[in-house]
CSV table of C-alpha atoms and ligand atoms in Angstrom, one decimal:
chain,number,residue,atom,x,y,z
A,1009,MET,CA,-4.2,-35.4,-39.8
A,1010,MET,CA,-3.0,-32.9,-37.2
A,1011,ILE,CA,-5.7,-30.9,-35.7
A,1012,ILE,CA,-5.4,-27.8,-33.4
A,1013,THR,CA,-8.4,-26.3,-31.7
A,1014,ILE,CA,-8.6,-22.8,-30.3
A,1015,ASP,CA,-11.7,-21.7,-28.4
A,1016,GLY,CA,-12.6,-18.6,-26.4
A,1017,PRO,CA,-14.8,-15.5,-26.4
A,1018,ALA,CA,-14.8,-12.8,-29.1
A,1019,GLY,CA,-11.7,-10.7,-29.1
A,1020,SER,CA,-9.6,-13.1,-27.0
A,1021,GLY,CA,-7.1,-13.4,-29.8
A,1022,LYS,CA,-8.1,-16.9,-31.0
A,1023,GLY,CA,-8.8,-15.9,-34.6
A,1024,THR,CA,-5.4,-14.2,-35.0
A,1025,LEU,CA,-3.6,-17.1,-33.3
A,1026,ALA,CA,-5.4,-19.6,-35.5
A,1027,ARG,CA,-4.5,-17.7,-38.7
A,1028,ARG,CA,-0.9,-17.2,-37.7
A,1029,LEU,CA,-0.4,-20.9,-36.6
A,1030,ALA,CA,-2.1,-22.1,-39.8
A,1031,GLU,CA,0.2,-19.9,-41.9
A,1032,ASP,CA,3.4,-21.0,-40.2
A,1033,LEU,CA,2.5,-24.7,-40.2
A,1034,GLY,CA,1.0,-24.9,-43.7
A,1035,PHE,CA,-2.4,-25.9,-42.2
A,1036,TYR,CA,-5.9,-24.9,-43.2
A,1037,HIS,CA,-7.6,-22.4,-41.0
A,1038,LEU,CA,-11.3,-23.0,-40.3
A,1039,ASP,CA,-12.9,-20.0,-38.6
A,1040,THR,CA,-16.1,-21.7,-37.3
A,1041,GLY,CA,-17.6,-18.5,-36.2
A,1042,LEU,CA,-17.9,-17.5,-39.9
A,1043,LEU,CA,-20.3,-20.3,-40.5
A,1044,TYR,CA,-22.7,-19.1,-37.8
A,1045,ARG,CA,-22.2,-15.5,-39.0
A,1046,ALA,CA,-23.1,-16.7,-42.6
A,1047,VAL,CA,-26.4,-18.2,-41.3
A,1048,GLY,CA,-27.2,-15.0,-39.3
A,1049,TYR,CA,-26.3,-12.8,-42.2
A,1050,ALA,CA,-28.4,-14.8,-44.7
A,1051,ALA,CA,-31.3,-14.7,-42.2
A,1052,LEU,CA,-31.1,-10.9,-41.8
A,1053,GLU,CA,-30.8,-10.4,-45.6
A,1054,ARG,CA,-33.8,-12.6,-46.4
A,1055,GLY,CA,-35.9,-11.4,-43.6
A,1056,VAL,CA,-36.0,-14.9,-41.9
A,1057,ASP,CA,-37.1,-14.8,-38.3
A,1058,LEU,CA,-34.1,-15.5,-36.0
A,1059,GLY,CA,-36.4,-17.8,-34.0
A,1060,ASN,CA,-37.5,-19.9,-37.0
A,1061,GLU,CA,-35.3,-22.9,-36.5
A,1062,ASP,CA,-36.6,-24.8,-39.6
A,1063,ALA,CA,-35.7,-21.9,-41.9
A,1064,LEU,CA,-32.3,-21.4,-40.2
A,1065,VAL,CA,-31.5,-25.1,-40.6
A,1066,ALA,CA,-32.2,-24.8,-44.3
A,1067,LEU,CA,-29.8,-21.8,-44.5
A,1068,ALA,CA,-27.2,-23.7,-42.5
A,1069,ALA,CA,-27.3,-26.6,-44.9
A,1070,ASP,CA,-26.3,-24.3,-47.7
A,1071,VAL,CA,-23.4,-22.3,-46.2
A,1072,PRO,CA,-20.8,-21.8,-49.0
A,1073,LEU,CA,-17.7,-22.4,-46.9
A,1074,THR,CA,-15.2,-21.3,-49.6
A,1075,GLN,CA,-17.1,-18.2,-50.5
A,1076,LEU,CA,-17.5,-16.5,-47.2
A,1077,ASN,CA,-16.6,-12.8,-47.1
A,1078,LYS,CA,-15.0,-12.1,-43.8
A,1079,THR,CA,-15.3,-8.3,-44.1
A,1080,VAL,CA,-19.0,-8.4,-44.9
A,1081,LEU,CA,-19.6,-10.8,-42.0
A,1082,ALA,CA,-17.4,-9.0,-39.4
A,1083,GLY,CA,-19.8,-6.5,-37.7
A,1084,GLU,CA,-21.3,-6.9,-34.2
A,1085,VAL,CA,-24.9,-6.8,-35.5
A,1086,ILE,CA,-24.1,-10.0,-37.5
A,1087,GLY,CA,-22.2,-11.3,-34.5
A,1088,ARG,CA,-25.3,-11.0,-32.4
A,1089,ALA,CA,-27.4,-12.7,-35.1
A,1090,ALA,CA,-24.8,-15.4,-35.3
A,1091,SER,CA,-25.1,-15.9,-31.5
A,1092,ASP,CA,-28.9,-16.1,-31.8
A,1093,VAL,CA,-28.8,-18.8,-34.5
A,1094,ALA,CA,-26.0,-20.6,-32.7
A,1095,LYS,CA,-28.1,-21.4,-29.7
A,1096,MET,CA,-30.4,-23.5,-31.9
A,1097,PRO,CA,-29.5,-27.2,-31.5
A,1098,ARG,CA,-30.5,-28.2,-35.0
A,1099,VAL,CA,-28.6,-25.3,-36.6
A,1100,ARG,CA,-25.5,-26.6,-34.8
A,1101,VAL,CA,-26.1,-30.2,-36.0
A,1102,ALA,CA,-26.5,-28.9,-39.5
A,1103,LEU,CA,-23.0,-27.3,-39.4
A,1104,LEU,CA,-21.3,-30.2,-37.5
A,1105,ASP,CA,-20.4,-32.4,-40.4
A,1106,LEU,CA,-18.9,-29.7,-42.5
A,1107,GLN,CA,-16.7,-28.7,-39.6
A,1108,ARG,CA,-15.5,-32.2,-38.8
A,1109,ARG,CA,-15.0,-33.1,-42.5
A,1110,THR,CA,-12.9,-30.0,-43.0
A,1111,ALA,CA,-10.9,-30.6,-39.9
A,1112,HIS,CA,-10.1,-34.2,-40.9
A,1113,ARG,CA,-9.8,-33.7,-44.7
A,1114,PRO,CA,-8.7,-30.1,-45.2
A,1115,PRO,CA,-8.1,-28.8,-48.8
A,1116,ALA,CA,-5.4,-30.4,-50.9
A,1117,GLY,CA,-1.9,-29.5,-49.9
A,1118,LYS,CA,-2.7,-28.7,-46.2
A,1119,GLN,CA,-1.1,-31.0,-43.6
A,1120,GLY,CA,-3.6,-30.2,-40.9
A,1121,CYS,CA,-6.3,-27.9,-39.7
A,1122,VAL,CA,-6.5,-25.2,-37.1
A,1123,LEU,CA,-10.1,-24.5,-36.0
A,1124,ASP,CA,-11.2,-21.6,-33.9
A,1125,GLY,CA,-14.6,-21.0,-32.3
A,1126,ARG,CA,-16.5,-21.8,-29.1
A,1127,ASP,CA,-16.8,-25.6,-29.1
A,1128,THR,CA,-14.1,-26.8,-31.4
A,1129,GLY,CA,-12.2,-28.5,-28.6
A,1130,THR,CA,-15.2,-29.8,-26.7
A,1131,ILE,CA,-17.7,-30.9,-29.4
A,1132,ILE,CA,-16.3,-30.6,-32.9
A,1133,CYS,CA,-12.9,-32.2,-32.4
A,1134,PRO,CA,-12.8,-33.6,-28.8
A,1135,ASP,CA,-9.8,-35.8,-29.8
A,1136,ALA,CA,-7.6,-33.1,-31.1
A,1137,PRO,CA,-4.1,-33.5,-29.8
A,1138,VAL,CA,-3.5,-29.8,-29.2
A,1139,LYS,CA,-6.2,-27.5,-27.7
A,1140,PHE,CA,-6.1,-23.9,-26.6
A,1141,PHE,CA,-8.5,-21.8,-24.7
A,1142,LEU,CA,-7.9,-18.1,-24.8
A,1143,THR,CA,-9.5,-15.4,-22.6
A,1144,ALA,CA,-8.9,-11.7,-22.0
A,1145,CYS,CA,-10.7,-9.1,-20.0
A,1146,LEU,CA,-13.8,-7.6,-21.6
A,1147,HIS,CA,-12.3,-4.1,-21.8
A,1148,GLU,CA,-9.3,-5.3,-23.8
A,1149,ARG,CA,-11.5,-7.5,-26.0
A,1150,ALA,CA,-13.8,-4.6,-26.8
A,1151,SER,CA,-10.8,-2.4,-27.6
A,1152,ARG,CA,-9.4,-5.1,-30.0
A,1153,ARG,CA,-12.8,-5.4,-31.7
A,1154,VAL,CA,-13.0,-1.7,-32.2
A,1155,ALA,CA,-9.5,-1.6,-33.7
A,1156,GLU,CA,-10.3,-4.5,-36.0
A,1157,LEU,CA,-13.5,-3.0,-37.3
A,1158,THR,CA,-12.1,0.5,-37.8
A,1159,SER,CA,-9.0,-1.0,-39.6
A,1160,THR,CA,-11.4,-2.3,-42.3
A,1161,GLY,CA,-13.3,1.0,-42.5
A,1162,GLN,CA,-16.3,-0.1,-40.5
A,1163,PRO,CA,-17.8,2.2,-37.8
A,1164,ALA,CA,-17.3,1.1,-34.2
A,1165,ASP,CA,-18.3,2.8,-31.0
A,1166,PHE,CA,-16.4,1.5,-27.9
A,1167,ASP,CA,-19.3,1.6,-25.4
A,1168,GLN,CA,-21.7,-0.1,-27.8
A,1169,ILE,CA,-19.2,-2.8,-28.8
A,1170,TYR,CA,-18.4,-3.4,-25.1
A,1171,GLN,CA,-22.1,-3.9,-24.3
A,1172,MET,CA,-22.7,-6.1,-27.3
A,1173,LEU,CA,-19.8,-8.4,-26.5
A,1174,GLN,CA,-20.9,-8.7,-22.9
A,1175,ALA,CA,-24.4,-9.7,-24.1
A,1176,ARG,CA,-23.0,-12.2,-26.6
A,1177,ASP,CA,-20.6,-13.7,-24.1
A,1178,ALA,CA,-23.5,-14.3,-21.7
A,1179,GLN,CA,-25.6,-15.9,-24.3
A,1180,ASP,CA,-22.8,-18.1,-25.7
A,1181,ALA,CA,-21.7,-19.2,-22.2
A,1182,GLY,CA,-25.2,-19.7,-20.9
A,1183,ARG,CA,-26.9,-21.6,-23.7
A,1184,SER,CA,-27.9,-25.2,-23.2
A,1185,VAL,CA,-26.1,-26.7,-26.3
A,1186,ALA,CA,-22.4,-26.5,-26.8
A,1187,PRO,CA,-21.8,-23.5,-24.5
A,1188,LEU,CA,-18.5,-21.7,-24.5
A,1189,ARG,CA,-16.3,-23.9,-22.2
A,1190,LYS,CA,-12.7,-24.8,-21.8
A,1191,ALA,CA,-12.1,-28.4,-22.7
A,1192,ALA,CA,-10.5,-30.2,-19.7
A,1193,ASP,CA,-7.3,-30.9,-21.7
A,1194,ALA,CA,-7.1,-27.4,-23.3
A,1195,HIS,CA,-4.1,-25.1,-22.6
A,1196,ALA,CA,-5.5,-21.9,-21.1
A,1197,LEU,CA,-4.0,-18.5,-21.8
A,1198,ASP,CA,-5.1,-15.1,-20.6
A,1199,THR,CA,-4.0,-12.8,-23.4
A,1200,THR,CA,-5.0,-9.5,-21.8
A,1201,HIS,CA,-1.5,-8.2,-21.5
A,1202,LEU,CA,0.2,-10.2,-24.3
A,1203,THR,CA,1.2,-9.2,-27.8
A,1204,VAL,CA,0.3,-11.4,-30.8
A,1205,GLU,CA,4.0,-12.5,-30.9
A,1206,GLU,CA,3.9,-13.6,-27.3
A,1207,ILE,CA,0.7,-15.5,-27.8
A,1208,LEU,CA,2.1,-17.2,-30.8
A,1209,PHE,CA,5.3,-18.1,-28.9
A,1210,PHE,CA,3.3,-19.8,-26.1
A,1211,ALA,CA,1.2,-21.8,-28.6
A,1212,LYS,CA,4.2,-22.9,-30.7
A,1213,THR,CA,6.1,-24.1,-27.7
A,1214,ILE,CA,3.2,-26.5,-26.9
A,1215,VAL,CA,2.7,-27.5,-30.6
A,1216,ARG,CA,6.4,-28.2,-30.9
A,1217,ASP,CA,6.2,-30.8,-28.1
A,1218,ILE,CA,3.4,-32.7,-29.8
A,1219,MET,CA,4.0,-32.5,-33.5
A,1220,ASP,CA,5.9,-34.9,-35.8
A,1221,PRO,CA,9.6,-34.0,-35.4
A,1222,GLN,CA,9.9,-33.6,-39.2
A,1223,ARG,CA,7.7,-30.6,-39.0
A,1224,LEU,CA,9.4,-29.0,-36.1
A,1225,ASP,CA,11.5,-26.8,-38.4
A,1226,LEU,CA,8.2,-25.0,-39.2
A,1227,CYS,CA,7.9,-24.0,-35.6
A,1228,GLU,CA,11.3,-22.4,-35.3
A,1229,GLY,CA,11.2,-19.3,-33.1
A,1230,ALA,CA,9.6,-21.2,-30.2
A,1231,ALA,CA,12.9,-22.8,-29.3
B,1787,C5P,O1,-16.1,-16.1,-33.3
B,1787,C5P,P1,-17.2,-15.2,-33.8
B,1787,C5P,O2,-17.4,-13.9,-33.1
B,1787,C5P,O3,-17.1,-15.0,-35.3
B,1787,C5P,O4,-18.6,-16.0,-33.6
B,1787,C5P,C1,-19.8,-15.5,-33.8
B,1787,C5P,C2,-20.8,-16.3,-33.0
B,1787,C5P,O5,-21.0,-17.6,-33.5
B,1787,C5P,C3,-20.5,-16.5,-31.5
B,1787,C5P,O6,-20.9,-15.4,-30.7
B,1787,C5P,C4,-21.1,-17.8,-31.2
B,1787,C5P,O7,-22.5,-17.6,-30.7
B,1787,C5P,C5,-21.2,-18.6,-32.5
B,1787,C5P,N1,-20.2,-19.6,-32.5
B,1787,C5P,C6,-20.5,-20.8,-31.9
B,1787,C5P,N2,-19.7,-21.9,-32.0
B,1787,C5P,C7,-18.5,-21.7,-32.7
B,1787,C5P,C8,-18.2,-20.5,-33.3
B,1787,C5P,C9,-19.0,-19.5,-33.2
B,1787,C5P,O8,-21.6,-21.0,-31.3
B,1787,C5P,N3,-17.7,-22.8,-32.8
């Protein structure tokens, strides 16, 4: 099973790259951030204290992977709640199996899996043959988040998003379990000044070198 991991902070372009690579390669795309968002959202909805690890673990055990609504889960308030629940070691353990199982046995018809998140290359799939780590400056990432949210009709104030991303980055990179880190063998890319097509080109060039030659035709455009 071919596995590609893409990690990085919010707005670095990892989600878009993961989606586009998965589409082009016929792979399943697992957005691991959605799982933490689903737990954060369920906690907010049910009035569960974000510090109550036992209750959060119970919510994590029930995350309905195939029924997650990206638009509902997209906002920064839920992003913040996701980051709060994601620093709890037992919540992460509760979501680990689901992620590894999906990576190694994606839904029928899929030849592989592209995962994106914070720890997919370091903890979830440390043996993945292709890993990427994307970054971009905070200003650019905040601009992208604002554009993304407004495109789906959600309100977004630049200064507020900027500050919330900054706080979330600090919490995600500073936590004691599975902090945001580049895996030693990940290909790093600063996407600040790159278009989506340029990011895709970079990634496909690397994927092409590693993948089964029979599938190289799917990567055309990176020649
Ligand atoms: O990527 P996204 O912004 O949807 O992630 C929401 C939050 O979920 C992150 O800020 C992070 O705290 C957490 N997360 C994580 N590990 C992952 C993916 C997301 O801790 N693999």
